[in-house]
XYZ file of C-alpha atoms in Angstrom:
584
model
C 108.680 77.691 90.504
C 111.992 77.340 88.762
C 114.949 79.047 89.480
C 115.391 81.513 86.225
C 118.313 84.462 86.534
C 116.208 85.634 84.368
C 112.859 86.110 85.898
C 115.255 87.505 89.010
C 116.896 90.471 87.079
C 113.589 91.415 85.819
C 111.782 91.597 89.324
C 115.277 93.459 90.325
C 114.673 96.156 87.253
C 110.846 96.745 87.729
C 111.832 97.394 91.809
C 114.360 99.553 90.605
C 112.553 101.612 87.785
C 109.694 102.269 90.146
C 111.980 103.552 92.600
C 113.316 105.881 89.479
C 109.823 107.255 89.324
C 109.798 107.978 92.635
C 112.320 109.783 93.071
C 112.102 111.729 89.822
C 108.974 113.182 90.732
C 110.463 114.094 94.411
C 113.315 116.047 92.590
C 110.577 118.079 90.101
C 108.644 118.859 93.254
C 111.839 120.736 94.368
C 112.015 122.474 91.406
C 109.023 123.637 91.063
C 108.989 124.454 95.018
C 111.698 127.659 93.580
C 109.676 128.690 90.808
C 106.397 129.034 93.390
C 108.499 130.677 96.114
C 109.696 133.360 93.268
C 106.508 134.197 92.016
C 105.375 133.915 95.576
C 102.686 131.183 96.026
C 103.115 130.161 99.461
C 100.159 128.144 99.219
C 101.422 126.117 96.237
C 104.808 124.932 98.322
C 102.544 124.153 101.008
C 100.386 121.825 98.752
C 103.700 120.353 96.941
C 105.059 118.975 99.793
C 101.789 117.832 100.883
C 101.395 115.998 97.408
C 105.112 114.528 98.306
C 103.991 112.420 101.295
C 102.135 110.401 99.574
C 104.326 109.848 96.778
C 106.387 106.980 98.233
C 103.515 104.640 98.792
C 101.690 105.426 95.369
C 104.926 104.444 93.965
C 104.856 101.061 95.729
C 102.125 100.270 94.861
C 102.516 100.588 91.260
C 105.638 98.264 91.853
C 103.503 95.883 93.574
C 101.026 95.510 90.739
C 103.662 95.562 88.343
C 105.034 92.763 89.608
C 102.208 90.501 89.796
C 100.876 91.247 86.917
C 104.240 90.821 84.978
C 106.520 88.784 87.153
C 103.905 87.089 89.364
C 106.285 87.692 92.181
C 104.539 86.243 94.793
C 104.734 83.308 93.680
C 108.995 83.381 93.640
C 110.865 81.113 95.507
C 113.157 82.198 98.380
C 116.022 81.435 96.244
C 114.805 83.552 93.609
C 114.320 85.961 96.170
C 117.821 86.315 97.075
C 118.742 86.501 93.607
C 116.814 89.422 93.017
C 118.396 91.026 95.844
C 122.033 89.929 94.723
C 121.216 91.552 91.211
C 119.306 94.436 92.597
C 123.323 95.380 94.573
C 124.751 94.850 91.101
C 122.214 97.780 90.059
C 122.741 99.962 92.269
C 126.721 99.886 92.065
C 126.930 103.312 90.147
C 123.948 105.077 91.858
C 123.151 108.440 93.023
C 120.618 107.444 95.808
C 121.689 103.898 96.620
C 120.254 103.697 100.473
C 116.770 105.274 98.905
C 116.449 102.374 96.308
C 117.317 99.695 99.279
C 114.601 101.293 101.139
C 112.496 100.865 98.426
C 113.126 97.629 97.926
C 112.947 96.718 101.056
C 109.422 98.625 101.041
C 108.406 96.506 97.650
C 109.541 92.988 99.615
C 107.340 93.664 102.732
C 104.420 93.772 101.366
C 105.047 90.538 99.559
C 107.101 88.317 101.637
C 105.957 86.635 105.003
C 107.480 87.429 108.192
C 111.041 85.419 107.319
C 111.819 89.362 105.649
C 113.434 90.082 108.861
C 116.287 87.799 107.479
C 118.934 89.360 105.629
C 118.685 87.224 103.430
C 115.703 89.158 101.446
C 115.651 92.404 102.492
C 118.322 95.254 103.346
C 118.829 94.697 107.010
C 121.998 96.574 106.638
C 123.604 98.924 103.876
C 124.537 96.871 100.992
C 126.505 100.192 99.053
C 128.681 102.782 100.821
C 127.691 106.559 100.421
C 130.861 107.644 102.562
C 132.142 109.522 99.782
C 129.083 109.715 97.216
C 128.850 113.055 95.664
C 127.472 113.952 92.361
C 129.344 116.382 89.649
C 129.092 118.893 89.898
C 129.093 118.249 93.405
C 126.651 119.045 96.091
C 128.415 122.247 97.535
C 130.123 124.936 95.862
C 133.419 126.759 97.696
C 134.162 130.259 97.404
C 137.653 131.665 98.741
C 137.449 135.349 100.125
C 141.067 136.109 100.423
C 141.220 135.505 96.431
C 138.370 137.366 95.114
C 137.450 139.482 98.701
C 134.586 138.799 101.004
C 131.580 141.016 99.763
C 132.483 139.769 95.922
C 131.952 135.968 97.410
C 128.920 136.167 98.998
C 127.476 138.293 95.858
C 128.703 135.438 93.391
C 127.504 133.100 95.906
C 123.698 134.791 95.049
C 124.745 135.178 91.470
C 124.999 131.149 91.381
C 121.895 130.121 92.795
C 120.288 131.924 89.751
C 116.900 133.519 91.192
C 114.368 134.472 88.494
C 113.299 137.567 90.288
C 115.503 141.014 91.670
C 116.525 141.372 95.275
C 115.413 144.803 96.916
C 118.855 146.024 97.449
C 121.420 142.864 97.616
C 124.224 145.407 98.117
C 122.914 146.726 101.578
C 121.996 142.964 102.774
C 125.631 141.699 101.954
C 127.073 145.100 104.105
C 124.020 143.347 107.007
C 125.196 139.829 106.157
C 129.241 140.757 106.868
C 127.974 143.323 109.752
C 126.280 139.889 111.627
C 129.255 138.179 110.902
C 132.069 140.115 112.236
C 130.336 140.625 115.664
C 129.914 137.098 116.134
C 133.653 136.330 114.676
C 136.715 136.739 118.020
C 137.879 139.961 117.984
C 141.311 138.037 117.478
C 140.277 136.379 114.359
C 142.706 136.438 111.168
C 141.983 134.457 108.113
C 144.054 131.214 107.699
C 145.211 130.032 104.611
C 142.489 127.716 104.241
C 139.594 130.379 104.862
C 136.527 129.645 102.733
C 132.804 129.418 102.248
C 131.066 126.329 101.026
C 127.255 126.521 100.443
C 124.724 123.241 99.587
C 124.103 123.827 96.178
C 120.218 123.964 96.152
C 118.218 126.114 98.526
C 116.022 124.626 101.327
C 112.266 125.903 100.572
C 109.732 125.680 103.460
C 106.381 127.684 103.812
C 107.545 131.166 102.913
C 111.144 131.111 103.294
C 114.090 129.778 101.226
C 117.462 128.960 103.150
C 121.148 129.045 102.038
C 122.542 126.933 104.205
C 126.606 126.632 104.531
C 129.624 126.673 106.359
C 132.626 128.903 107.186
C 135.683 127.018 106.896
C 138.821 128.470 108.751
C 141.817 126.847 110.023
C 140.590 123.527 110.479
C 137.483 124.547 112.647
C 133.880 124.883 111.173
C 131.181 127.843 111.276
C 127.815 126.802 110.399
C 125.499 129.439 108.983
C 122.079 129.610 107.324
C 120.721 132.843 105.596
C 116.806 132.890 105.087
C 115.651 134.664 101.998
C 112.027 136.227 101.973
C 109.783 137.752 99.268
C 108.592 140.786 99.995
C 105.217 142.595 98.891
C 106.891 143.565 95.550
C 108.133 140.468 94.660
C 111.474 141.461 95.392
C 114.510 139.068 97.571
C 115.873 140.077 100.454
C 117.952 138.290 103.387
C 116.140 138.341 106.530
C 119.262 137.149 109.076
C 122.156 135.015 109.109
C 122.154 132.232 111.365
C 125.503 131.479 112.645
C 126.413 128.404 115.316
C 125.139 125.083 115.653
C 122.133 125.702 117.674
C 120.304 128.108 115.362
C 121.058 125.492 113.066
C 119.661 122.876 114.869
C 116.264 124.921 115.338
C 115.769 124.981 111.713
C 115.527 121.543 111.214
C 113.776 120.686 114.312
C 111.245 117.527 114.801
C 108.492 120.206 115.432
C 108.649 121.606 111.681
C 107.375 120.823 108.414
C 110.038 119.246 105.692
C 111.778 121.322 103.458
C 111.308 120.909 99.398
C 115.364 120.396 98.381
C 116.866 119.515 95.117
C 119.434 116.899 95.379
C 120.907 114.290 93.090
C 122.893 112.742 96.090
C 120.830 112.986 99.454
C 123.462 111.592 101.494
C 126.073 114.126 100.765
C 123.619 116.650 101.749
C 122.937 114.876 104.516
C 126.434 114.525 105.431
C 127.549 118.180 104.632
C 124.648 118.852 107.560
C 125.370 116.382 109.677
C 128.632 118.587 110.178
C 127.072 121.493 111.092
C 124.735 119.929 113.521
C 126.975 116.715 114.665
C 124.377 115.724 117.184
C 121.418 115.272 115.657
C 121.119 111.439 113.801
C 121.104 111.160 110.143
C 117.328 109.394 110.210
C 116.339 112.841 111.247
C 117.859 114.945 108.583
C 116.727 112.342 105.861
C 113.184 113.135 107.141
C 113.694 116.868 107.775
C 114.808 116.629 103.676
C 111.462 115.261 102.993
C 112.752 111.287 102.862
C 110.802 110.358 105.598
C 110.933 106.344 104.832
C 114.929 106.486 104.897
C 114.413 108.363 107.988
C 112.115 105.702 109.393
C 114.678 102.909 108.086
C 117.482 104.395 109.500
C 115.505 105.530 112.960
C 115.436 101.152 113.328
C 118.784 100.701 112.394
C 120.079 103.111 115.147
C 117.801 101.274 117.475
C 118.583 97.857 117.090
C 122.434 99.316 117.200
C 121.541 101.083 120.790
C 119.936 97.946 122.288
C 122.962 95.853 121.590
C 124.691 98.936 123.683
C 122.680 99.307 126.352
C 120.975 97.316 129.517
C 117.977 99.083 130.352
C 114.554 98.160 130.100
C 111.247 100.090 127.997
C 108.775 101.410 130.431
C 105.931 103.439 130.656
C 106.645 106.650 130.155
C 106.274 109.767 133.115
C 103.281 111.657 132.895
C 99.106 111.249 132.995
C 98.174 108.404 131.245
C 96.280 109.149 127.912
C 92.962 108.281 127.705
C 93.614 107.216 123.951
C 97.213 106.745 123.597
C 99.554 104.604 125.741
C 103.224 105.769 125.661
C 106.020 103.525 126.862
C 110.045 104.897 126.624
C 113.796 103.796 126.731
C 115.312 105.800 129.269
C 118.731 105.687 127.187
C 117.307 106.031 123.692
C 115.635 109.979 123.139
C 112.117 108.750 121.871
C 108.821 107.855 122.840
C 106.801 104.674 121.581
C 103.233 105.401 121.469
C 100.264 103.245 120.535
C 96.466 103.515 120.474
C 94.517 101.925 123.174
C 92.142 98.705 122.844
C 89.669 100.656 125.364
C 89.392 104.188 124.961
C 88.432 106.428 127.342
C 87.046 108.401 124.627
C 84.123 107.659 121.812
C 86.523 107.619 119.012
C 87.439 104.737 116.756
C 91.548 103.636 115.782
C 90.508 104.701 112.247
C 90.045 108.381 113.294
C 93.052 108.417 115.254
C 95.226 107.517 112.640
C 93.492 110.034 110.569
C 94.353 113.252 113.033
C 97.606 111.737 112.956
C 98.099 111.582 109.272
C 96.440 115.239 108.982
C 99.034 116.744 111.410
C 102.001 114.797 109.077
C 100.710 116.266 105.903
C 100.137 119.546 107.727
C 102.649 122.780 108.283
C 104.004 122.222 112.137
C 105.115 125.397 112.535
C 107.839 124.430 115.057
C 104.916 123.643 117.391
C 103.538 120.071 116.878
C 105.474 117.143 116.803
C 106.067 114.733 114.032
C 105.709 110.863 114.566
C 107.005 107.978 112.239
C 104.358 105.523 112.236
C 105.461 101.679 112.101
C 103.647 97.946 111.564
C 105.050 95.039 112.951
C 107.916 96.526 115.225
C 109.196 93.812 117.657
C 110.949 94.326 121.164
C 112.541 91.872 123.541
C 110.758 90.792 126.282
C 114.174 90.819 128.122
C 114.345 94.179 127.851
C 110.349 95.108 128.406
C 109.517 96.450 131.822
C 106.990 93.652 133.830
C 104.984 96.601 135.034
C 104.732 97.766 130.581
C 104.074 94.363 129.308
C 101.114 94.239 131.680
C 99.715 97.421 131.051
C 100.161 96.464 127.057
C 98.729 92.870 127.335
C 95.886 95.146 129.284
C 95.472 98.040 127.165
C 96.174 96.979 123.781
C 96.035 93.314 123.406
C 94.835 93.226 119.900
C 98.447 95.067 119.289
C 100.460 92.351 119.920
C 101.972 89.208 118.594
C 103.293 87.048 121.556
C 106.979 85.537 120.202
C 108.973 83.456 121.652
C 111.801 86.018 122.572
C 109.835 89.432 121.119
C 106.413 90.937 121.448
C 105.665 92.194 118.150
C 103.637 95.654 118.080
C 101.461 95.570 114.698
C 100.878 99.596 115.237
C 102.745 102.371 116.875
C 104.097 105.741 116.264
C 107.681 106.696 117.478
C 108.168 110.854 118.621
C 111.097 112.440 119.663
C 110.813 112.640 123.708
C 110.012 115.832 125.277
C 109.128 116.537 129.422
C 105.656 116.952 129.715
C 104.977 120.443 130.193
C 102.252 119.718 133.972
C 105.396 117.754 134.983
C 107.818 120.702 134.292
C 105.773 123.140 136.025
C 105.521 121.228 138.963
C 109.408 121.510 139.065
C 110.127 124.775 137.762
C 110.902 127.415 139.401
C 108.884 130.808 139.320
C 111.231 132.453 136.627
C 111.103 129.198 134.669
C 107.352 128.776 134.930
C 106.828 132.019 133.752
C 108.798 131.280 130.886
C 107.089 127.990 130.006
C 103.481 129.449 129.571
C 105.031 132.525 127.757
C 105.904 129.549 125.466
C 102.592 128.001 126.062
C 101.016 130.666 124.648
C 102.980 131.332 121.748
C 102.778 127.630 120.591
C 98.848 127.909 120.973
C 99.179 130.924 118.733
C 101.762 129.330 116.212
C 99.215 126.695 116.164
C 95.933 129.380 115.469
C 98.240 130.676 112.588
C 98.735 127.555 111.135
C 94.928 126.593 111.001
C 94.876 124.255 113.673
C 93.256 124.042 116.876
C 94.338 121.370 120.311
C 90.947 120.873 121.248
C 92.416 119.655 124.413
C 94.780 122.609 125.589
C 95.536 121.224 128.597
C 99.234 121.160 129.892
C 99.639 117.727 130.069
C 99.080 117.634 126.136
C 102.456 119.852 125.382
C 106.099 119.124 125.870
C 109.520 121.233 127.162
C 112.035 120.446 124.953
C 115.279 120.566 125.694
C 116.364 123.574 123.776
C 113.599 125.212 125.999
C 110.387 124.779 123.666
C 106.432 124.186 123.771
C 105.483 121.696 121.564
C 102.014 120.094 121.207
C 101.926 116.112 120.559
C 98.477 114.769 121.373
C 96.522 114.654 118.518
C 92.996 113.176 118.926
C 90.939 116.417 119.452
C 92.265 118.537 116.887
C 90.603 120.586 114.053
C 90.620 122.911 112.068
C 90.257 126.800 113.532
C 87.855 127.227 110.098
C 85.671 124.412 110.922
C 85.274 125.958 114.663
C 82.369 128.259 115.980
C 84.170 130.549 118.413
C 81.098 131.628 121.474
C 80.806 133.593 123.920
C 79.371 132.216 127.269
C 75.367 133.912 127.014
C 74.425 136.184 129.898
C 72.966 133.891 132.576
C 69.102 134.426 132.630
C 68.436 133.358 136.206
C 70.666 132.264 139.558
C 69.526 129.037 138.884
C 70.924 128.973 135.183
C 74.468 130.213 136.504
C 74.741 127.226 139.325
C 73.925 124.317 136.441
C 76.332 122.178 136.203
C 75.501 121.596 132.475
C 75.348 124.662 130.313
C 71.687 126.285 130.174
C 72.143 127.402 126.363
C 72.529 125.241 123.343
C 76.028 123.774 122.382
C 77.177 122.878 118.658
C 79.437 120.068 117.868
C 82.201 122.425 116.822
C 81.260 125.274 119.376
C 84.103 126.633 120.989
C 84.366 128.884 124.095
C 87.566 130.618 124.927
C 86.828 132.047 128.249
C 86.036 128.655 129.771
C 89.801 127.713 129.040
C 90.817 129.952 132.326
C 88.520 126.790 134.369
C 90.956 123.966 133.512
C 94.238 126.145 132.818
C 94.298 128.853 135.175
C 94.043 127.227 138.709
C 97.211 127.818 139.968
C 97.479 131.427 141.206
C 101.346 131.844 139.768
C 100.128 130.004 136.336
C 97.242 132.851 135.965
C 99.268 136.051 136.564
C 101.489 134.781 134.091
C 99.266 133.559 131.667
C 96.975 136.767 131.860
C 99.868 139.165 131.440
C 100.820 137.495 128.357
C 97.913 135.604 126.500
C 95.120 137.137 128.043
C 93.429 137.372 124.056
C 93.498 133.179 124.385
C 90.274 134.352 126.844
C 88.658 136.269 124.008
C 86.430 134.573 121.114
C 87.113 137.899 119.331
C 91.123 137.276 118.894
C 90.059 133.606 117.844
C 87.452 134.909 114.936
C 90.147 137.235 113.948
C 92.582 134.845 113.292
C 89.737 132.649 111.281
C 89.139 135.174 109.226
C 92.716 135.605 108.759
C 92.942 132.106 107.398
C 89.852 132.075 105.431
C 91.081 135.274 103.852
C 94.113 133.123 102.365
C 96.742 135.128 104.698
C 99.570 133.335 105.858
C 101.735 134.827 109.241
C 105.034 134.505 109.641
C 106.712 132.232 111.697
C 110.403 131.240 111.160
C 112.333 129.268 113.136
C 114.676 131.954 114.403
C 113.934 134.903 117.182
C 112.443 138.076 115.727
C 115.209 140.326 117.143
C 117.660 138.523 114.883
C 116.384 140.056 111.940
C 117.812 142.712 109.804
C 114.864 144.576 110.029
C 115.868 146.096 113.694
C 119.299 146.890 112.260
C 118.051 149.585 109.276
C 117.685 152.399 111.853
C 118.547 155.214 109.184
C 115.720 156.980 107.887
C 116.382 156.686 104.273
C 116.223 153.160 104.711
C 112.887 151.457 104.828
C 112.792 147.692 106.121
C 111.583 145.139 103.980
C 108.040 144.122 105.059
């Protein structure tokens, strides 16, 4: 086909306006995430940012048809190709959300384009517009100055200003709790210096039932990051629950193992870059996906990696542990992830489609700081130079319909990427009795964060969980879960005869979905240390009953609470005066 500029700045506009779409509904999805948390449907925000998931790849697809049907894009030349790019820049020169559109783009030109997308050419290889100093106006974070106006009258107007539609309990005793927290965490030294402030994201951060103001306390030079969870009581009424002050409460908040949060923002990457100071270790791909904008997250996840191999030496190999009998997992020793893919031969009767499926459920589902999320990629490659001999022959042996064989690359048509984590048989093996007891206290509770979210392991054995490094269980293999409402929780029937209890298949009928909790203690409990521990805190895991509680729970519509900050950090242990009744 001809070369027309015109033809090129239409393709360029319909890319564009369907990445408008996309993001307007993203933003009303926010909005409405406030007006559920206020009336308090915690069951609506979890739906909403279920709905928001999928919203990227609807979106693309209505771009895609768009442009055949109107454009017959396909058909384009390369040079018209890089035309459309070239006035696709000139688009996005005054734009609020420039690296979302090139992702987008990028997105649209994928699924039309051969393999010669890799070239920069065509697609966005690297940022085309700066978002150093992006902001919008007003701009992303208000300031408030305490030595002007007084610190209880700043954090009051700082609640006045995010405008809630409904009353706190009493706002005037959680600002006296709020300054209380502070002060004992502040140097007993500490004097105000003349550029003492507070500056606070604009919009709140909604996730499950809680709603965070999350901010910074600026003081000579040196930064204090904070986060202050507001709940809904009973009533309907506000209160704050804690303040979260330091980097590392920070960083549990918007940790790999938790669902994303619904936030308002006309300029993502000043948000992300106002948190990217607080936590300064964490990479931006992971706050882009903690702030629901999981494709940026996955774009920017590859850019840091192609970056790391051209600064490092070392080679992928398989990663430590039992090999799965679904999922291989190979690792970069330097680079803090996992590569996982799903076997050619399974050792289990389930097909790739169904895998995908429990992967995709546990994405769209509340993680409750306990399962892991994944970024799923197509057509990834990796230099042989830098693949491990032993790897590339357990991948040309495991998963051979996986890979493309390049020249230079093996290209891997299918694999998720996970943050890395020491599996949890591995650190018990190596942990010493204080820290083993502490790992299957943690054991226990993610098993239990799990039950409250709705979801059962199926396969609850240790090699299935990981340590992290800030000292957490998390759960990451995914191919035997389900739902705790779609389970039949047993007990083992009375033996009838000697014979019946020496079988070594069971004597009694067993349902698909039949579940028996006592039999866990067989494949967990072996270890005389492991039991003690596990008995003297979980021993309910044992008991059908506790497990048909908690269903009923669920099926009752009840939601528990689990935040992603320690219980004895909440206000609630600090109202000890009688006249004072804790919020719920």
């Amino acid at each position: 086909m001809s070369r027309d500029p015109t033809t090129a700045q239409a393709i360029a506009g319909t890319i564009l306006a369907g990445f408008a779409r996309h993001y307007a509904r993203f933003r009303y999805h926010a909005q409405l995430a406030k007006s559920l948390f206020e009336v308090g449907d915690f069951h609506g925000i979890r739906r909403l940012a279920r709905e928001r998931i999928a919203f990227y790849d609807q979106r693309v697809a209505e771009a895609l048809e768009r442009l055949a049907t109107e454009h017959r894009a396909g058909e384009q030349s390369n040079d018209v190709w890089q035309d459309i790019k070239r006035h696709y820049v000139r688009l996005l020169e005054r734009h609020r959300q420039p690296e979302l559109a090139e992702t987008f783009f990028n997105s649209v030109c994928c699924r039309i384009l051969d393999r010669s997308y890799f070239h920069n050419d065509f697609i966005f290889v690297r940022p085309a517009v700066a978002t150093d100093y992006l902001d919008s106006d007003p701009p992303s974070y208000r300031s408030y100055y305490p030595l002007v106006e007084g610190w209880r009258a700043s954090l009051r107007r700082i609640f006045i200003d995010i405008g809630f539609a409904c009353p706190f309990v009493d706002i005037e005793r959680d600002l006296e709790l709020v300054l209380a927290a502070a002060r004992e965490q502040l140097p007993a030294d500490f004097a105000p210096a003349s550029d003492c402030q507070i500056q606070v994201l604009r919009t709140l951060f909604f996730r499950n039932k809680g709603a965070y103001l999350i901010g910074r306390f600026v003081n000579d030079g040196e930064l204090l990051p904070f986060a202050i969870p507001v709940l809904r009581d009973s009533q309907g009424k506000l209160y704050l629950d804690t303040i979260l002050l330091g980097t590392d409460r920070l960083e549990a908040i918007f940790n790999f193992s938790r669902a994303y949060f619904m936030v308002d923002m006309e300029v993502p990457s000043a948000y992300v870059r106002f948190l990217k100071s607080l936590v300064p270790a964490k990479p931006e791909a992971e706050f882009y996906t903690m702030l629901g904008l999981q494709k940026q997250g996955k774009t920017l996840f590859y850019r840091d990696l192609l970056y790391h191999l051209r600064h490092s030496h070392d080679q992928y190999q398989i990663a430590p542990g039992i090999p799965g009998l679904v999922m291989g997992v190979f690792t970069l020793p330097s680079f803090p992830y996992v590569f996982k893919f799903i076997k050619d031969v399974r050792g289990k009767d389930v097909s790739r489609e169904f895998i995908k499926e429990q992967y995709l459920r546990i994405k769209l589902h509340d993680r409750v700081g306990r399962m892991s999320d994944t970024w799923e990629y197509s057509g990834v490659p990796f230099p042989k130079a830098r693949i491990d001999p032993a790897l590339l022959k357990e991948l040309r042996t495991t998963a051979p319909s996986l890979l493309e064989d390049g020249e230079d690359a093996i290209v891997m048509t299918h694999l998720y990427i996970e943050r890395r984590m020491t599996p949890l048989n591995l650190y018990l093996e190596q942990a010493n009795s204080a820290e083993r007891e502490q790992a299957i206290i943690e054991y226990g509770r993610a098993i239990k964060d799990m039950v409250a979210a709705n979801i059962f392991p199926g396969d609850m054995l240790y090699k299935n969980f990981g340590m992290t490094r800030q000292g957490r269980v998390v759960f990451y293999d995914y191919d035997e879960i389900a739902y705790i409402t779609d389970c039949n929780f047993r007990d083992v029937p009375e033996a009838r005869t000697p014979e019946d209890e020496m079988a070594s298949e069971p004597w009694y009928p067993v349902g698909a979905h039949d579940v028996f909790p006592e039999e866990f203690a067989t494949f967990l409990l072996g270890d005389p240390g492991i039991r003690e521990s596990f008995m003297r805190h979980h021993a309910e895991l044992l008991d059908s009953a506790y497990w048909r509680e908690k269903q009923e729970r669920i099926k009752r519509g009840i939601l528990d609470d689990i935040f992603p900050y320690a219980d004895e950090l909440r206000f609630r242990h600090r109202l000890m005066q009688p006249s004072v009744t804790p919020p719920n």
